[in-house]
């Protein structure tokens, strides 16, 4: 008998009372202004959140940030923002170590917790989300769902080998519970919402 | 050393114990604030508990579904009956690929299996990349909390530690300075790593996916650079569907740290292009617990640590006093199942206040299970003789009202007349820091009878 | 006139007779006939908490037979009542009269609020009072809203104390942290127990309490022991004593 057989046999030998899987239909909380809620939580998590009218306004906005101005190597997969390194040309993710900024698209945001859903679809090296010094995520301002329940109604899990919620810059509170922004992942997160909020 | 002795040692440094109590309590306060911002909090707890109990009732089916789906997406699923087998599987995966440098993100399961020393004995460098875990790894200590492993360390301790290992300035205890030093040090390790190992917060049966939640980005960095990703998962970590995650993810970070969600909530489905994903499913006593009506609910645990933060005993004794990979209330239930002789004192490291049960996001009846463990241990003869004799003595007295009355009268007559040194000495543990109650001349029943007779 | 069978915890009987008398007077003033069946001794909680079920069983059986005849069973103790309502099942399930016993056994404050519906008390107690939430009453009997739960706040002891003129309830930093008594825990984990108790006392003192009260004399026995050893001025009274009109 393999270990698999033994483990499954051990489980099946137990008498466990039946319990129905509960329905998740409920009047989950809704915010009067989903984008405003989203923005306030994003900022509370230590990220920037700006809204611009059109995609053409993204590059000028980035140009106003000191750290972006100082950046020498950047990756962009957002139309209208030019990067200095094409991610599709990078065969070894270790080479991304010197990338200062990455500007990546997000699909939608979640109002209750400021999270943004991104995937590695069309992203050759997923390490780009974690290895860069500064990350910017660009998403449509009217694509904000209220809760995680709504988020999972939108996500097609398994569609890509990696899908994740990003809800701020990397951080740690492991030293005396004092918050330090910028742990191992990006030191900062900039959220740029494009277009109208409804 | 049992818990009581270790706790007394911890409290010897009273200022430090008070500091630890306050620092951990602050996490409970943050949790409260976060929970209050979710109007449907209590409903979520109930749903989470039901989802877990449902999953347990069909665990074999869900595990088979998970394996099928994960395999379909290109992952390889391994099964380990126990800790040793888990360690061997991980080792052989690394050895076959010539891996000498492994980076590891937080996994209480791998602590439980003592994976690190096993791999190190086989010549593999294991770097714990969560900052708190790296701190305790460098200090040669076990973690003292499952979410904030180095919560017992003061910044001065960390500054000294980093000075020793990284050559940083021993006098600079500024958290940003220390965290930056750790970032640079660990970046090198991430770059050099030939494999990354993560734990699993949730496994999705429906899709064969793994969910890993971190704030630091260490798990993701650790598996997006090297080609090999090994994921160690306890069999109880499954949820049936992706939508069930909506419930758990609204509860987890709020319960753990008071954040609405962790910075990164990664869903892995199969390996990344050009990479490998190996999932190790581990039993190690979980199927035994599954069969127990009393303790089954402890498998609901999502390892949030809220029970530790609220536990007045944990806060004043520190995680190390439990001597277990998982300390605090949940640890005091899981550890005796593994080794009752070693951990007999843990279920009694508890005043039965019940705060843990009320704070648990998945509604584990923690304090009831701790009480049940005391009964279990008593039946196995693991209660110390002195306690057993005291209980038998009390029972005899209480079964005979005349004996009870006589004992009471004697105590109330004699004790107030005894010289202080006979009452307060090393045999009187109560009297070490407390006065005994004032012994009145008459008992209540005497007074009541007298009043009744007068009427 | 309903008859109340008074259930007095063993240590209250022997060491804190005033608490028992206050309970009697309070219940009589509310119009009940109060009887104290003298065959009672202990509900068995200390043994049960140590896991010694065989020592507990005979006490549970005695309790059932002693208190069967009464309309209500009332005790000035949350932990003893929790024992009867929640932990006697394993000893008495299926016995005649057991289900009725569970529905008619009450802690004092919950009895006065839920059954008597007391809404007026001609009492004056012009002191600042710290209300300690005894854990069994709080989390087993739900006598008040536990701070961990996200629900509307309430409190039965608090409700009754607010009927008393001049009584001012202070606000604690940690509303319902355990005092550290915990039964044999007080002795077996003496260091943690006393640190917990001293922290509670400090909280009450910092909040400005002159009198510390609770529904459970076990908590108060432990806290009072610490207060007296430390020579602190904080006074300790059971809720029954305050409600019965005793002075500080």
mmCIF file of N, CA, C and O in Angstrom, chain B residues 166-202:
data_model
loop_
_atom_site.group_PDB
_atom_site.id
_atom_site.type_symbol
_atom_site.label_atom_id
_atom_site.label_comp_id
_atom_site.label_asym_id
_atom_site.label_seq_id
_atom_site.Cartn_x
_atom_site.Cartn_y
_atom_site.Cartn_z
ATOM 1 N N UNK B 166 25.617 40.177 10.594
ATOM 2 C CA UNK B 166 25.753 40.976 9.374
ATOM 3 C C UNK B 166 26.772 42.095 9.512
ATOM 4 O O UNK B 166 27.015 42.824 8.553
ATOM 5 N N UNK B 167 27.297 42.279 10.721
ATOM 6 C CA UNK B 167 28.238 43.370 10.911
ATOM 7 C C UNK B 167 27.597 44.741 10.932
ATOM 8 O O UNK B 167 28.255 45.749 10.681
ATOM 9 N N UNK B 168 26.307 44.798 11.230
ATOM 10 C CA UNK B 168 25.656 46.118 11.338
ATOM 11 C C UNK B 168 26.047 46.787 12.650
ATOM 12 O O UNK B 168 26.679 46.184 13.508
ATOM 13 N N UNK B 169 25.663 48.051 12.789
ATOM 14 C CA UNK B 169 25.993 48.845 13.971
ATOM 15 C C UNK B 169 25.217 48.324 15.182
ATOM 16 O O UNK B 169 23.996 48.372 15.209
ATOM 17 N N UNK B 170 25.943 47.841 16.184
ATOM 18 C CA UNK B 170 25.300 47.219 17.346
ATOM 19 C C UNK B 170 24.435 48.188 18.133
ATOM 20 O O UNK B 170 23.538 47.796 18.867
ATOM 21 N N UNK B 171 24.709 49.482 17.999
ATOM 22 C CA UNK B 171 23.960 50.459 18.789
ATOM 23 C C UNK B 171 22.734 51.006 18.074
ATOM 24 O O UNK B 171 21.962 51.749 18.650
ATOM 25 N N UNK B 172 22.583 50.662 16.801
ATOM 26 C CA UNK B 172 21.449 51.193 16.054
ATOM 27 C C UNK B 172 20.290 50.204 16.098
ATOM 28 O O UNK B 172 20.312 49.176 15.430
ATOM 29 N N UNK B 173 19.280 50.518 16.919
ATOM 30 C CA UNK B 173 18.126 49.622 17.048
ATOM 31 C C UNK B 173 16.919 50.134 16.278
ATOM 32 O O UNK B 173 15.805 49.691 16.516
ATOM 33 N N UNK B 174 17.137 51.065 15.409
ATOM 34 C CA UNK B 174 16.012 51.638 14.667
ATOM 35 C C UNK B 174 15.420 50.549 13.758
ATOM 36 O O UNK B 174 16.130 49.953 12.957
ATOM 37 N N UNK B 175 14.102 50.309 13.847
ATOM 38 C CA UNK B 175 13.519 49.213 13.066
ATOM 39 C C UNK B 175 13.787 49.311 11.565
ATOM 40 O O UNK B 175 14.054 48.294 10.916
ATOM 41 N N UNK B 176 13.725 50.534 10.990
ATOM 42 C CA UNK B 176 13.971 50.657 9.549
ATOM 43 C C UNK B 176 15.396 50.250 9.194
ATOM 44 O O UNK B 176 15.638 49.622 8.162
ATOM 45 N N UNK B 177 16.334 50.605 10.052
ATOM 46 C CA UNK B 177 17.741 50.256 9.810
ATOM 47 C C UNK B 177 17.905 48.746 9.828
ATOM 48 O O UNK B 177 18.538 48.153 8.946
ATOM 49 N N UNK B 178 17.314 48.126 10.850
ATOM 50 C CA UNK B 178 17.453 46.680 10.996
ATOM 51 C C UNK B 178 16.744 45.949 9.855
ATOM 52 O O UNK B 178 17.276 44.994 9.289
ATOM 53 N N UNK B 179 15.543 46.421 9.506
ATOM 54 C CA UNK B 179 14.792 45.751 8.432
ATOM 55 C C UNK B 179 15.527 45.876 7.107
ATOM 56 O O UNK B 179 15.539 44.941 6.297
ATOM 57 N N UNK B 180 16.154 47.024 6.873
ATOM 58 C CA UNK B 180 16.913 47.222 5.634
ATOM 59 C C UNK B 180 18.101 46.266 5.572
ATOM 60 O O UNK B 180 18.384 45.675 4.525
ATOM 61 N N UNK B 181 18.765 46.102 6.705
ATOM 62 C CA UNK B 181 19.897 45.164 6.757
ATOM 63 C C UNK B 181 19.419 43.750 6.428
ATOM 64 O O UNK B 181 20.057 43.009 5.669
ATOM 65 N N UNK B 182 18.264 43.394 6.972
ATOM 66 C CA UNK B 182 17.718 42.062 6.716
ATOM 67 C C UNK B 182 17.319 41.918 5.249
ATOM 68 O O UNK B 182 17.513 40.870 4.634
ATOM 69 N N UNK B 183 16.757 42.998 4.680
ATOM 70 C CA UNK B 183 16.360 42.966 3.274
ATOM 71 C C UNK B 183 17.547 42.671 2.381
ATOM 72 O O UNK B 183 17.481 41.816 1.495
ATOM 73 N N UNK B 184 18.642 43.360 2.608
ATOM 74 C CA UNK B 184 19.841 43.163 1.778
ATOM 75 C C UNK B 184 20.398 41.755 1.953
ATOM 76 O O UNK B 184 20.722 41.073 0.982
ATOM 77 N N UNK B 185 20.471 41.332 3.203
ATOM 78 C CA UNK B 185 21.005 40.001 3.499
ATOM 79 C C UNK B 185 20.148 38.920 2.832
ATOM 80 O O UNK B 185 20.661 37.996 2.197
ATOM 81 N N UNK B 186 18.821 39.064 2.970
ATOM 82 C CA UNK B 186 17.947 38.020 2.441
ATOM 83 C C UNK B 186 17.841 38.075 0.918
ATOM 84 O O UNK B 186 17.636 37.065 0.263
ATOM 85 N N UNK B 187 18.005 39.250 0.339
ATOM 86 C CA UNK B 187 18.030 39.345 -1.126
ATOM 87 C C UNK B 187 19.091 38.433 -1.703
ATOM 88 O O UNK B 187 18.890 37.752 -2.711
ATOM 89 N N UNK B 188 20.266 38.459 -1.074
ATOM 90 C CA UNK B 188 21.346 37.576 -1.521
ATOM 91 C C UNK B 188 20.902 36.120 -1.456
ATOM 92 O O UNK B 188 21.204 35.330 -2.346
ATOM 93 N N UNK B 189 20.228 35.770 -0.392
ATOM 94 C CA UNK B 189 19.782 34.402 -0.226
ATOM 95 C C UNK B 189 18.734 34.027 -1.269
ATOM 96 O O UNK B 189 18.747 32.931 -1.821
ATOM 97 N N UNK B 190 17.824 34.948 -1.547
ATOM 98 C CA UNK B 190 16.807 34.685 -2.570
ATOM 99 C C UNK B 190 17.471 34.450 -3.918
ATOM 100 O O UNK B 190 17.106 33.559 -4.667
ATOM 101 N N UNK B 191 18.489 35.277 -4.205
ATOM 102 C CA UNK B 191 19.148 35.173 -5.512
ATOM 103 C C UNK B 191 19.902 33.864 -5.650
ATOM 104 O O UNK B 191 19.987 33.278 -6.712
ATOM 105 N N UNK B 192 20.480 33.412 -4.520
ATOM 106 C CA UNK B 192 21.318 32.223 -4.556
ATOM 107 C C UNK B 192 20.502 30.930 -4.478
ATOM 108 O O UNK B 192 20.991 29.854 -4.775
ATOM 109 N N UNK B 193 19.233 31.061 -4.037
ATOM 110 C CA UNK B 193 18.455 29.853 -3.768
ATOM 111 C C UNK B 193 18.212 29.035 -5.031
ATOM 112 O O UNK B 193 17.970 29.584 -6.111
ATOM 113 N N UNK B 194 18.252 27.742 -4.856
ATOM 114 C CA UNK B 194 18.004 26.838 -5.981
ATOM 115 C C UNK B 194 16.604 26.222 -5.896
ATOM 116 O O UNK B 194 16.169 25.517 -6.799
ATOM 117 N N UNK B 195 15.934 26.473 -4.784
ATOM 118 C CA UNK B 195 14.556 25.986 -4.609
ATOM 119 C C UNK B 195 13.882 26.832 -3.540
ATOM 120 O O UNK B 195 14.549 27.408 -2.682
ATOM 121 N N UNK B 196 12.567 26.912 -3.617
ATOM 122 C CA UNK B 196 11.793 27.642 -2.601
ATOM 123 C C UNK B 196 10.724 26.725 -2.023
ATOM 124 O O UNK B 196 10.061 25.993 -2.764
ATOM 125 N N UNK B 197 10.573 26.763 -0.705
ATOM 126 C CA UNK B 197 9.530 25.966 -0.061
ATOM 127 C C UNK B 197 8.567 26.898 0.652
ATOM 128 O O UNK B 197 8.983 27.841 1.326
ATOM 129 N N UNK B 198 7.286 26.671 0.458
ATOM 130 C CA UNK B 198 6.281 27.464 1.160
ATOM 131 C C UNK B 198 5.348 26.548 1.938
ATOM 132 O O UNK B 198 5.265 25.348 1.667
ATOM 133 N N UNK B 199 4.628 27.143 2.863
ATOM 134 C CA UNK B 199 3.511 26.448 3.470
ATOM 135 C C UNK B 199 2.304 26.700 2.580
ATOM 136 O O UNK B 199 2.421 27.236 1.467
ATOM 137 N N UNK B 200 1.148 26.314 3.066
ATOM 138 C CA UNK B 200 -0.097 26.546 2.332
ATOM 139 C C UNK B 200 -1.138 27.026 3.328
ATOM 140 O O UNK B 200 -1.415 26.343 4.315
ATOM 141 N N UNK B 201 -1.692 28.195 3.085
ATOM 142 C CA UNK B 201 -2.777 28.663 3.967
ATOM 143 C C UNK B 201 -4.082 27.939 3.655
ATOM 144 O O UNK B 201 -4.797 27.516 4.545
ATOM 145 N N UNK B 202 -4.370 27.816 2.359
ATOM 146 C CA UNK B 202 -5.574 27.102 1.923
ATOM 147 C C UNK B 202 -5.296 26.352 0.639
ATOM 148 O O UNK B 202 -4.623 26.880 -0.255
#
